[in-house]
Tab-separated table of C-alpha atoms in Angstrom:
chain	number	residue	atom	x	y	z
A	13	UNK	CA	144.432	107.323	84.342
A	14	UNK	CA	145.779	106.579	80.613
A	15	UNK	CA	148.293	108.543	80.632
A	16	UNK	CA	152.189	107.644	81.046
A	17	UNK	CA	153.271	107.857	84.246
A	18	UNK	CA	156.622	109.467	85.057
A	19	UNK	CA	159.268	107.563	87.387
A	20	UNK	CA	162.066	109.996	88.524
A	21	UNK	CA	164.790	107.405	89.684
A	22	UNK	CA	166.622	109.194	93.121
A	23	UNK	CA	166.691	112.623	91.688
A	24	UNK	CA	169.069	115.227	93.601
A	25	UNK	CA	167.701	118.618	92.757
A	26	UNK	CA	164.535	119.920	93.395
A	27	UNK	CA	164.265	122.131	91.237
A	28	UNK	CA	164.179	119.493	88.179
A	29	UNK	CA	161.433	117.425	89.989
A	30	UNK	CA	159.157	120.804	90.319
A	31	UNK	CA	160.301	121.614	86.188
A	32	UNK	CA	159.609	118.012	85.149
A	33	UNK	CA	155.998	118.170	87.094
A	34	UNK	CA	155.220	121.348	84.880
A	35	UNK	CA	156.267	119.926	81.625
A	36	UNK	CA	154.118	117.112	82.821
A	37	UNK	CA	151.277	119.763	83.414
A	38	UNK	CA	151.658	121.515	80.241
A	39	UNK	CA	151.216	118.200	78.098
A	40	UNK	CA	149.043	116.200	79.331
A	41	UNK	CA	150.297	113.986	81.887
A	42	UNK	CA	149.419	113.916	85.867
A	43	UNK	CA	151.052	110.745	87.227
A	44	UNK	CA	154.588	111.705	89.204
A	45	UNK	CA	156.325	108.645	90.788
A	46	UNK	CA	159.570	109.147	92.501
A	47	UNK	CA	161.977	106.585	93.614
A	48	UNK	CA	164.349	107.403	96.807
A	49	UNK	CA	164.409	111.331	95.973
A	50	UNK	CA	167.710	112.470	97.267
A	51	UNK	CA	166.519	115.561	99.304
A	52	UNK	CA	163.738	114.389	100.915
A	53	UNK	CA	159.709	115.184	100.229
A	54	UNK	CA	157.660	117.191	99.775
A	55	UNK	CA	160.428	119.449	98.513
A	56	UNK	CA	160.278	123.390	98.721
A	57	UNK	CA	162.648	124.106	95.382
A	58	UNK	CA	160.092	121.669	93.486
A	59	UNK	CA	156.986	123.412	94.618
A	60	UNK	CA	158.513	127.062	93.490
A	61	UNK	CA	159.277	126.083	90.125
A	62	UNK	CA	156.524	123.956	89.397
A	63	UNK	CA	154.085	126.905	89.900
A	64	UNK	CA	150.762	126.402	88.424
A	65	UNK	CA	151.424	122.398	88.254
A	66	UNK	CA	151.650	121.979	91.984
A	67	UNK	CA	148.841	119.002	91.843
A	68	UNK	CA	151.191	117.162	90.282
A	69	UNK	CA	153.783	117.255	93.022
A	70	UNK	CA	150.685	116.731	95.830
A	71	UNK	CA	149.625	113.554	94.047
A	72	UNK	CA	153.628	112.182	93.495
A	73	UNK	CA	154.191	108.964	94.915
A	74	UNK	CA	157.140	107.949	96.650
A	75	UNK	CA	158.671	104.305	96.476
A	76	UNK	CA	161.726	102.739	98.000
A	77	UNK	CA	162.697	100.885	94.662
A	78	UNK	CA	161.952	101.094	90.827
A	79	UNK	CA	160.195	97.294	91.112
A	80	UNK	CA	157.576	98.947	93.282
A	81	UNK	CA	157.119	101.694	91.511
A	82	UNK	CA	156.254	99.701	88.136
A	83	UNK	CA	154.387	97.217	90.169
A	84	UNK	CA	151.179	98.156	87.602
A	85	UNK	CA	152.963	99.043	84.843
A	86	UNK	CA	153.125	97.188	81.086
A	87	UNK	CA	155.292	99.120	79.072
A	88	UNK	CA	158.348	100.298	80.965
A	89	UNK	CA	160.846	102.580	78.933
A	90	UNK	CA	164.029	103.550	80.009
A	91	UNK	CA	165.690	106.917	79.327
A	92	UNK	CA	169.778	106.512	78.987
A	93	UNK	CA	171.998	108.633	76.923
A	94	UNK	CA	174.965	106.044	76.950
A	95	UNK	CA	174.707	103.057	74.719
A	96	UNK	CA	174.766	99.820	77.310
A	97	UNK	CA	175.524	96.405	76.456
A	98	UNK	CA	172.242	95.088	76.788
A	99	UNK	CA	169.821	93.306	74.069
A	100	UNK	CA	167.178	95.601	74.332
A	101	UNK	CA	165.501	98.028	71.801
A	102	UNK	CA	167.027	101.309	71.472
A	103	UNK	CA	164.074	103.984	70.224
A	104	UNK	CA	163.555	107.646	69.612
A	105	UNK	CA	161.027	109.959	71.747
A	106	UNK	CA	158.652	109.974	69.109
A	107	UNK	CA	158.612	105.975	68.734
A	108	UNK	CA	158.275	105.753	72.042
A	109	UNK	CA	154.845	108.495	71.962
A	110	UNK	CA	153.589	105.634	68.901
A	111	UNK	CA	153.984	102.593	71.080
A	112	UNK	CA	152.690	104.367	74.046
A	113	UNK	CA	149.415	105.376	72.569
A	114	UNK	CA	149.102	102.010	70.776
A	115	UNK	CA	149.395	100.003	73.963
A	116	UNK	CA	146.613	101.982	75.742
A	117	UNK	CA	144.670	101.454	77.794
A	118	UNK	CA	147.943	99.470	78.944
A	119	UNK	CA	149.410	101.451	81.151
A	120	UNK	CA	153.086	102.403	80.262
A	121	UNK	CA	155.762	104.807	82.116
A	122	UNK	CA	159.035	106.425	81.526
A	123	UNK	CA	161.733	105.848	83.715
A	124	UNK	CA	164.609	108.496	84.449
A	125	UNK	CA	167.632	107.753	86.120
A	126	UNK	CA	169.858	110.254	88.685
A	127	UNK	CA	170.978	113.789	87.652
A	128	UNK	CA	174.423	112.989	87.575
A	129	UNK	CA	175.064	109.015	87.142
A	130	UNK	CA	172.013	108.465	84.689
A	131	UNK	CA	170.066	105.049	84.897
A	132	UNK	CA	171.919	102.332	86.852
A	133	UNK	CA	171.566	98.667	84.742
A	134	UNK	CA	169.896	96.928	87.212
A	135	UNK	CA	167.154	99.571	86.770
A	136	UNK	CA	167.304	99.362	83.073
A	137	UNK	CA	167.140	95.931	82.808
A	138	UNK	CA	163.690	96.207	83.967
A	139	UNK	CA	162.215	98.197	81.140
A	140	UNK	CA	161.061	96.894	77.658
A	141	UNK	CA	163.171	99.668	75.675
A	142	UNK	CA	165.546	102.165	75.798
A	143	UNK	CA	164.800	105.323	74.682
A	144	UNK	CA	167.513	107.562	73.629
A	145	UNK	CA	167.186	111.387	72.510
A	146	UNK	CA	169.164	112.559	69.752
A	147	UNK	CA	171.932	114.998	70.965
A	148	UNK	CA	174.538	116.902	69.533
A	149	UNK	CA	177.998	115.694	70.048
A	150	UNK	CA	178.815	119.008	71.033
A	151	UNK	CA	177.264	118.644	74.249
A	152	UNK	CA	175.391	115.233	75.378
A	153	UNK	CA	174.656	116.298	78.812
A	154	UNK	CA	170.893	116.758	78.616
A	155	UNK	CA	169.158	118.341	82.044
A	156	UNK	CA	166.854	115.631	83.603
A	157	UNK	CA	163.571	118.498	83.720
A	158	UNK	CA	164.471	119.256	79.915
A	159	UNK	CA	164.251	114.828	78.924
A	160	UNK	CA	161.081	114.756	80.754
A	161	UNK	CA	159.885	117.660	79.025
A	162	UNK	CA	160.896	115.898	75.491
A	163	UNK	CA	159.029	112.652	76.391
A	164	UNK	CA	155.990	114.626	77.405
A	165	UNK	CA	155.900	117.029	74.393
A	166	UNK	CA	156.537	113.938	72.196
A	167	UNK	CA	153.548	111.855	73.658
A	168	UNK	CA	151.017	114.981	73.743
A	169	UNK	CA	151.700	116.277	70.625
A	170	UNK	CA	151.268	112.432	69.010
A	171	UNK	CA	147.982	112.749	70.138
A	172	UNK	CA	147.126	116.079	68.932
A	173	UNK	CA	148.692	116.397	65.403
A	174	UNK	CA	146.881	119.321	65.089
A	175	UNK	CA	146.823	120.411	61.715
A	176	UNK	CA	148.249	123.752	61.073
A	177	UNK	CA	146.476	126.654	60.690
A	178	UNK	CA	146.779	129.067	58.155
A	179	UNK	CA	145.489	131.911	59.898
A	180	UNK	CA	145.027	132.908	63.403
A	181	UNK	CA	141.487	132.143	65.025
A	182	UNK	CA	139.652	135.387	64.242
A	183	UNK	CA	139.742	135.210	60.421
A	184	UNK	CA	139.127	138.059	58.382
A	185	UNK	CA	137.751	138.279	55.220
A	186	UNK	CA	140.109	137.694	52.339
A	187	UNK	CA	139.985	139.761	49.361
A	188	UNK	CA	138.301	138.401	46.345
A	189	UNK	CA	140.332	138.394	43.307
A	190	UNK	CA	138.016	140.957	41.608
A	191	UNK	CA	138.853	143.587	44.645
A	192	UNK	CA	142.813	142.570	44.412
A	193	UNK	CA	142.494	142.842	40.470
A	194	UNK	CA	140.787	146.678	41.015
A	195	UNK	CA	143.545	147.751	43.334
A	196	UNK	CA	146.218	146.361	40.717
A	197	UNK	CA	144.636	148.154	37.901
A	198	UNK	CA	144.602	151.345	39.732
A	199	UNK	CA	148.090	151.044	40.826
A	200	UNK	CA	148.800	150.602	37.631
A	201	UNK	CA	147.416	153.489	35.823
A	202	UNK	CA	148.864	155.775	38.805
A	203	UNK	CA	152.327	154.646	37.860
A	204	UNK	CA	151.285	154.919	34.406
A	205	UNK	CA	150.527	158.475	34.767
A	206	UNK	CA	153.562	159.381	36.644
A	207	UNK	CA	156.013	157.334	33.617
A	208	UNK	CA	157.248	154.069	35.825
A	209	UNK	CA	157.087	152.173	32.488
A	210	UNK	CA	159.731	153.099	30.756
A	211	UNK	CA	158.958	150.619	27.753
A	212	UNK	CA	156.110	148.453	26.788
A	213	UNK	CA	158.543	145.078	27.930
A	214	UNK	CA	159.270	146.520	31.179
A	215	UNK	CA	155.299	147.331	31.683
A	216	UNK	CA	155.024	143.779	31.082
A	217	UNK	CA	157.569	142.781	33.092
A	218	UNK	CA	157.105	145.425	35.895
A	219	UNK	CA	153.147	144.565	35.768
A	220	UNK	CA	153.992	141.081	36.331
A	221	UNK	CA	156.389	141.614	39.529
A	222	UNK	CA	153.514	143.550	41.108
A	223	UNK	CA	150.791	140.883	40.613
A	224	UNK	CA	153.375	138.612	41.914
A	225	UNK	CA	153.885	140.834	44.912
A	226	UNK	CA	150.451	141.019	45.781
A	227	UNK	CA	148.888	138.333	45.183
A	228	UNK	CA	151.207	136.127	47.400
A	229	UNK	CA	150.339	137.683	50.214
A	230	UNK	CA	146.744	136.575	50.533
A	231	UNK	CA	145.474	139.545	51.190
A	232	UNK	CA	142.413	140.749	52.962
A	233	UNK	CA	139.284	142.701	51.983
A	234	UNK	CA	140.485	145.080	54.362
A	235	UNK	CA	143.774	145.203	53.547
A	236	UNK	CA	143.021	146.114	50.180
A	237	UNK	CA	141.250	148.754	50.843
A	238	UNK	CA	144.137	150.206	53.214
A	239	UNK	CA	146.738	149.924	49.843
A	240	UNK	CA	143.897	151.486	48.104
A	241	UNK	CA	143.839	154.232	50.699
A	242	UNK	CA	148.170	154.412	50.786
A	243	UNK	CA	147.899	154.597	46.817
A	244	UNK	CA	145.567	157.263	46.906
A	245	UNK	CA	147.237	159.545	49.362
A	246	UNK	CA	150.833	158.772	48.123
A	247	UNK	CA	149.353	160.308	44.692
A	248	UNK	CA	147.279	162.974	46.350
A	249	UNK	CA	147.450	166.467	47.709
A	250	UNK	CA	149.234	166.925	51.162
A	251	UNK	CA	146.039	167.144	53.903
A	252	UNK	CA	144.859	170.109	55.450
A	253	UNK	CA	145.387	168.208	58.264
B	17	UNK	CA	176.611	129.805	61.264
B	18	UNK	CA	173.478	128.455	59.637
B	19	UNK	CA	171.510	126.833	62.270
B	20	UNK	CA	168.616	129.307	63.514
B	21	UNK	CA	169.490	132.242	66.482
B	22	UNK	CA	167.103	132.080	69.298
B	23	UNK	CA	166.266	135.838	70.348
B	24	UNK	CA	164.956	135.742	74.336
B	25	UNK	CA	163.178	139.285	74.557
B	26	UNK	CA	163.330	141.168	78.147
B	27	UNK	CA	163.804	137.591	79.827
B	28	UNK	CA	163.839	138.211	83.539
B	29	UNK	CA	165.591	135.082	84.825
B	30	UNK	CA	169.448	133.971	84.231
B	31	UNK	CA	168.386	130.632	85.343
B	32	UNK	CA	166.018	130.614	81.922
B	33	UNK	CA	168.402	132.075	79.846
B	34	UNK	CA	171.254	129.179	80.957
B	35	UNK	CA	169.083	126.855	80.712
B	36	UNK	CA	167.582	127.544	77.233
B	37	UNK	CA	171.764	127.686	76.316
B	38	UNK	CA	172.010	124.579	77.618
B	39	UNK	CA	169.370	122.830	75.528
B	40	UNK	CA	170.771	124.985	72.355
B	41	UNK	CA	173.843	123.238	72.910
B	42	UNK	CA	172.060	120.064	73.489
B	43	UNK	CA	170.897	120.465	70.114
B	44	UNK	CA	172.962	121.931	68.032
B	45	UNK	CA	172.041	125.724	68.115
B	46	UNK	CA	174.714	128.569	68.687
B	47	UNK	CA	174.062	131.262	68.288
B	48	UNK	CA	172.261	133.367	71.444
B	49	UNK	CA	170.675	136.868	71.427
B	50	UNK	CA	169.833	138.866	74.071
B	51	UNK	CA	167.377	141.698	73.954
B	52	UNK	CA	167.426	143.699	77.202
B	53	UNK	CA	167.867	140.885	79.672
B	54	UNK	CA	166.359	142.491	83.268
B	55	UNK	CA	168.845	141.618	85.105
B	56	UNK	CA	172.182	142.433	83.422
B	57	UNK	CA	174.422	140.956	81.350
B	58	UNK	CA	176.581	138.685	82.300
B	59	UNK	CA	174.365	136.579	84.617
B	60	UNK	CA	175.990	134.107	87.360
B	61	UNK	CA	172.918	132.263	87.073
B	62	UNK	CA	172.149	132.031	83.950
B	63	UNK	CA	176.083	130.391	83.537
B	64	UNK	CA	175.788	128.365	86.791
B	65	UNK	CA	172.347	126.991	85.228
B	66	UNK	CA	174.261	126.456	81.606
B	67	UNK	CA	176.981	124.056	82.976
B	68	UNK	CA	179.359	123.081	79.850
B	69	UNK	CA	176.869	125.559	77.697
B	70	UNK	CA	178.657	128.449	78.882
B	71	UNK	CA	180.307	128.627	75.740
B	72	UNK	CA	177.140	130.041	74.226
B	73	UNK	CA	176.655	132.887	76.901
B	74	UNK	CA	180.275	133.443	76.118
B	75	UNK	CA	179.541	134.161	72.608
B	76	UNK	CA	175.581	135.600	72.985
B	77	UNK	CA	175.275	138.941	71.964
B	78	UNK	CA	173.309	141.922	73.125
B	79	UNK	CA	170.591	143.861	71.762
B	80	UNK	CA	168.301	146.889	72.431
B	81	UNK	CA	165.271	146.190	70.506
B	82	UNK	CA	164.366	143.043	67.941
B	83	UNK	CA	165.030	144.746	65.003
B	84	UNK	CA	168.506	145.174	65.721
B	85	UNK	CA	168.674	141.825	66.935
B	86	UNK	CA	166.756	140.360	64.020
B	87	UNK	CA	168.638	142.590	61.072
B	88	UNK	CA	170.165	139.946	59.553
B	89	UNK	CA	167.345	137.330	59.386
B	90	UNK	CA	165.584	136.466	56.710
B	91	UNK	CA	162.777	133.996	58.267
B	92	UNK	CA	161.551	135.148	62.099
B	93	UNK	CA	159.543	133.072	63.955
B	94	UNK	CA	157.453	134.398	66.948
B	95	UNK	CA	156.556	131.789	69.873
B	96	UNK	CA	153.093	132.642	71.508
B	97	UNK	CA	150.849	131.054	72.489
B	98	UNK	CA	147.486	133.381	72.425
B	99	UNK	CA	145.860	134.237	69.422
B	100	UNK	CA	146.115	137.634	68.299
B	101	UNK	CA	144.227	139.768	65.837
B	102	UNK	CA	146.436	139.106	63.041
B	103	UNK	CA	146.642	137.855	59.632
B	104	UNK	CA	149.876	136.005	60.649
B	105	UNK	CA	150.766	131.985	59.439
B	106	UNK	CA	149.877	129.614	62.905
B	107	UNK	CA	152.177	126.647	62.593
B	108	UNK	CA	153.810	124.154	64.963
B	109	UNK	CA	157.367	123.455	66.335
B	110	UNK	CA	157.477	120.774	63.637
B	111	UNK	CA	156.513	122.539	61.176
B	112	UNK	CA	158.930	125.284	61.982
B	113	UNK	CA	161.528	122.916	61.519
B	114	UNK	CA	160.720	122.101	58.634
B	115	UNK	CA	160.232	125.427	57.150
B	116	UNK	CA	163.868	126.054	58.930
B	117	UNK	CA	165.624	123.611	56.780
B	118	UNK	CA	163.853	124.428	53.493
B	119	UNK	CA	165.255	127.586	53.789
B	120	UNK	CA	168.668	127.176	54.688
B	121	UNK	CA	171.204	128.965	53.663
B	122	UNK	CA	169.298	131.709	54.783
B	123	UNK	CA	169.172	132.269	58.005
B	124	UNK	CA	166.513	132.147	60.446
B	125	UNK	CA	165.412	133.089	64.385
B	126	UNK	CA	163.023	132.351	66.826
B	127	UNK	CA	162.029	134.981	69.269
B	128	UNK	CA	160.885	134.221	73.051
B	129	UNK	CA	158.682	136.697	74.742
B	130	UNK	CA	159.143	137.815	78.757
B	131	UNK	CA	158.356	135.221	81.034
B	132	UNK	CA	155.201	136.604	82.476
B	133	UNK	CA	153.999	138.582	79.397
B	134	UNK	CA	154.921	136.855	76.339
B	135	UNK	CA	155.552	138.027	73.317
B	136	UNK	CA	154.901	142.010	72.360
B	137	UNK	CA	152.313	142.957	69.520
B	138	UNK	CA	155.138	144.976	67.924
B	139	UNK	CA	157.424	142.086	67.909
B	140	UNK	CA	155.357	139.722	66.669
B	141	UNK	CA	154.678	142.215	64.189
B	142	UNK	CA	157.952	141.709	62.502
B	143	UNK	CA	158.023	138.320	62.764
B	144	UNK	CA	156.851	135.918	59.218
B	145	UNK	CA	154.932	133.286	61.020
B	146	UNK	CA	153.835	132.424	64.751
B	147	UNK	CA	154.531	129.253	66.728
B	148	UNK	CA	152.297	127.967	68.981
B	149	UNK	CA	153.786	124.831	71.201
B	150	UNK	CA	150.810	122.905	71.521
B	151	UNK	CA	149.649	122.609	75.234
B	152	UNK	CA	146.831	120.718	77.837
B	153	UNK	CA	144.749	123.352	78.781
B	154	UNK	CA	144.885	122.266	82.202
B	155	UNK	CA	148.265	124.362	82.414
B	156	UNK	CA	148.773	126.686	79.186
B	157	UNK	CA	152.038	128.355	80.688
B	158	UNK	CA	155.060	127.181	79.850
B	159	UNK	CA	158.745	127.237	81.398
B	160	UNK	CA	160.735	129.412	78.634
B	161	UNK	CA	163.416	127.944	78.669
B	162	UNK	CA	161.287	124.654	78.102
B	163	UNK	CA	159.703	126.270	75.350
B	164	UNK	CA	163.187	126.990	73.966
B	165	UNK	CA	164.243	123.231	73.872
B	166	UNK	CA	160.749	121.934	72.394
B	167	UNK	CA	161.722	124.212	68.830
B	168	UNK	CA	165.399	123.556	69.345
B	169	UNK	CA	164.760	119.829	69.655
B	170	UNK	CA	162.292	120.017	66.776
B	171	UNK	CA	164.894	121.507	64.994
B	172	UNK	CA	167.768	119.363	65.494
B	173	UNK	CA	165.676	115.811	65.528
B	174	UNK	CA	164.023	117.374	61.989
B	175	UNK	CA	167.806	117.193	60.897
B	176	UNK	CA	168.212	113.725	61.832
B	177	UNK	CA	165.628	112.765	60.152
B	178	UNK	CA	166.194	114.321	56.900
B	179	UNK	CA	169.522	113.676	55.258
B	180	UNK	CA	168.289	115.098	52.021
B	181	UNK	CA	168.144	118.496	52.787
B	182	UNK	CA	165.668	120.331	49.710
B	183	UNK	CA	168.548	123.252	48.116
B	184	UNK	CA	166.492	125.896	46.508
B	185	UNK	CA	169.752	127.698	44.768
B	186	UNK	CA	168.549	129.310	42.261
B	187	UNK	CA	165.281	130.704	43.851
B	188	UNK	CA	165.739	134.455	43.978
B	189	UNK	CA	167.586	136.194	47.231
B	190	UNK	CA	164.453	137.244	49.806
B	191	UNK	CA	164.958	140.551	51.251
B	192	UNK	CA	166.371	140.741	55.111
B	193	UNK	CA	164.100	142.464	57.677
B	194	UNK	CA	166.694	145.609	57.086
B	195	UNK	CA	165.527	145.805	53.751
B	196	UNK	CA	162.342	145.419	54.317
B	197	UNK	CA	162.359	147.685	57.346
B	198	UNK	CA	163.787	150.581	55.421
B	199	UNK	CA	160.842	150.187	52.870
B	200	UNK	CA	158.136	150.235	55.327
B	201	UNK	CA	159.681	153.423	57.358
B	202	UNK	CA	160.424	155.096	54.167
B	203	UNK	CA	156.297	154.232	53.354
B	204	UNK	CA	154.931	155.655	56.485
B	205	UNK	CA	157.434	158.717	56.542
B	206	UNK	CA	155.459	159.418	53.028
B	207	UNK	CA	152.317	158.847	54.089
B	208	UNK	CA	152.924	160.711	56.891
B	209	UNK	CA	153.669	164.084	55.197
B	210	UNK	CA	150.451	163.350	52.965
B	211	UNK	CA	148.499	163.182	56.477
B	212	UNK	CA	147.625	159.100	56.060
B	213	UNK	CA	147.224	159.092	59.504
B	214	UNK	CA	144.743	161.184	61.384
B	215	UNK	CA	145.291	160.454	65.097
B	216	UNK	CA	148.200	158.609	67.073
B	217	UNK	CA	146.055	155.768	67.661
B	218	UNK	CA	145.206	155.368	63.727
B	219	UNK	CA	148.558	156.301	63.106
B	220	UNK	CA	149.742	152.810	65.630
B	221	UNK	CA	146.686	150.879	64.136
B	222	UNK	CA	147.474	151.307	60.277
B	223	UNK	CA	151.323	150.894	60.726
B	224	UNK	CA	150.426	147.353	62.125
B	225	UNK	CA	148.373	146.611	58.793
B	226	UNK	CA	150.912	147.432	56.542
B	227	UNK	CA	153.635	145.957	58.431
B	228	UNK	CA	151.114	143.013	57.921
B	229	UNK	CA	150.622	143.047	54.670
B	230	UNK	CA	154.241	143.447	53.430
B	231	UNK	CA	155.455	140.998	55.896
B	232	UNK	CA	153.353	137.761	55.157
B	233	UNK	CA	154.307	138.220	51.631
B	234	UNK	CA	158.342	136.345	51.623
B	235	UNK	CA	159.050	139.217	49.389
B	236	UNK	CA	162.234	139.286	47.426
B	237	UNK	CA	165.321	141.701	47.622
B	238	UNK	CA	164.485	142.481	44.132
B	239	UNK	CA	160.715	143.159	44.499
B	240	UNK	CA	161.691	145.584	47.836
B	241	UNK	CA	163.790	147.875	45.303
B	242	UNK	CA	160.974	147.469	43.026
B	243	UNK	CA	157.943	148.652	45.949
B	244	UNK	CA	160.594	151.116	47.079
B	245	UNK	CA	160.535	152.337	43.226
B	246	UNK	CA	156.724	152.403	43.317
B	247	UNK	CA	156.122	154.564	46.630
B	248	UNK	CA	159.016	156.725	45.165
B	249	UNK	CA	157.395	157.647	41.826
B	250	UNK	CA	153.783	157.634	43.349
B	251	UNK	CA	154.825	160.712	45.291
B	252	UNK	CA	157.181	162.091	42.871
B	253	UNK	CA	156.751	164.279	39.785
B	254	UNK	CA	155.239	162.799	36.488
B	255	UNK	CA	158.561	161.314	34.519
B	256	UNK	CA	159.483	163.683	31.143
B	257	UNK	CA	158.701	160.841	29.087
């Protein structure tokens, strides 16, 4: 299992040990270890919320001390929000995703510290780095289920850089420029007809903001024949209909 | 207030909506807009679940349907995470952030679906581009108000990053999704009369496509007036000229 594992340090509420095993879930991760977990285990409030990602919680681990825990561990990060006076590197989620998948297959895990007191420096001491999320000053009190989730989202989505897409999976046809060019022409002479160029500039000008208009949106075959269609009517006779 | 609104549609759960305040206010987001929350507004979960967020319950503000909510937005975002049928922009959180910052000073959302059915067609209709949060597909479903920190953190880390933010002052004003709304009802109410639309399901069907088409297209404030111009004089008399 190449994956980071997760070490939730004598977490208090439930609920945040059954969020952070989803997060887990949803990107990519499967290895739960939890040090001294305040409520006892298994733990109803973290089976409820973590739904579909209830593995996760079956397959958690439970140790009496964070040195057990990371008995098999190479790359130990810590997760504080407080600056400590300690000579260790301080690094951002998304270093922390780099050096993980660069140390593979060395296995690495994140450590996270108690709801309310955050890690304790004998814990800390332990890791290799300190990894510190960016918060606003406005509020630095970041929910233990919502840190996980950062670290996880961070590490999957290093992996997958998935290139964006421009359109969604089943793509349609786009219009060639000869079929955008025909509607445009015809648009044209219909406003033509009906006097929406006042001048010969402001045909220029008005011709111009049309094309524009059009041919921005990347349109498709379809979709040109619709504005045909709209054109057509909009001119037309009222239907019988 | 220039940093984006997040718009949860028909969430069910207080405990997601405080929580996805709380990471807001984690990272730097304000301002909060409900669209028919299920259970009521205010929610004592939703502020015990906020903590020292409560300030941006305080201030959220209710809606009846997105349009309202999303009237004075100029770029909307949709988070889902199937594909749909539709010519729509498929980009990440990151790149969301991105896109959020190049166009600042205008304003932007993000819009969360219901937690068990996502996302509406007609919503995502109206929105310019979709996010998908990439996932495992061991476990596709994700927390909302998890889903609400991963863009919010995007957002505010995407600010850290970038000191130099890109000002694009004097690139012309883009319509609001009022403007643009007016245009498109003021379309179909003329098509309408001409009898564009056959049946109730074409009717639905063809509505989507040209919300489509004018949508993807950024238009301008300027080039609105001008297709509002256009659909006016198509149906109108021939000018004396």
């Amino acid at each position: 299992m190449q994956s980071p594992a997760i070490i939730l340090i004598g977490s208090q509420m439930g609920e945040n040990i059954g969020a952070a095993a989803r997060a887990m879930h949803n990107f990519g991760l499967s290895d739960l270890r939890l040090v001294n977990p305040r409520n006892g285990w298994p733990n109803q409030s973290a089976i409820e919320v973590a739904r579909n990602a209830k593995i996760i919680l079956d397959n958690a681990r439970i140790f009496s001390s964070v040195t057990e825990a990371a008995s098999d561990i190479y790359h130990l990060y810590a997760t504080t929000a407080r600056p400590r006076e300690m000579v260790k590197p301080v690094i951002t989620p998304r270093k922390c995703a780099n050096y993980i998948w660069q140390g593979m297959p060395k296995k690495s895990a994140i450590m996270f510290g108690p709801e309310r007191t955050g890690m304790a420096n004998d814990d800390i001491l332990l890791a290799d780095s300190i990894i510190t999320i960016p918060v606003s000053d406005e509020n630095t009190s970041l929910n233990l289920a919502q840190a996980v989730s950062v670290l996880c989202y961070e590490y999957f989505t290093y992996e997958n850089m998935t290139p964006d897409k421009a359109f969604s999976s089943n793509e349609p046809a786009p219009a060639s420029k000869q079929e955008l060019a025909l509607f445009l022409d015809n648009l044209e002479t219909e406003l033509d007809k009906k006097g929406f160029f006042p001048t010969t500039e402001m045909h220029k000008h008005m011709r111009r903001n049309l094309h524009n208009i059009f041919t921005r949106s990347n349109l498709t075959s379809q979709e040109v024949k619709t504005l045909r269609g709209v054109v057509r009517r909009l001119v037309g006779e009222k239907s019988s209909q």
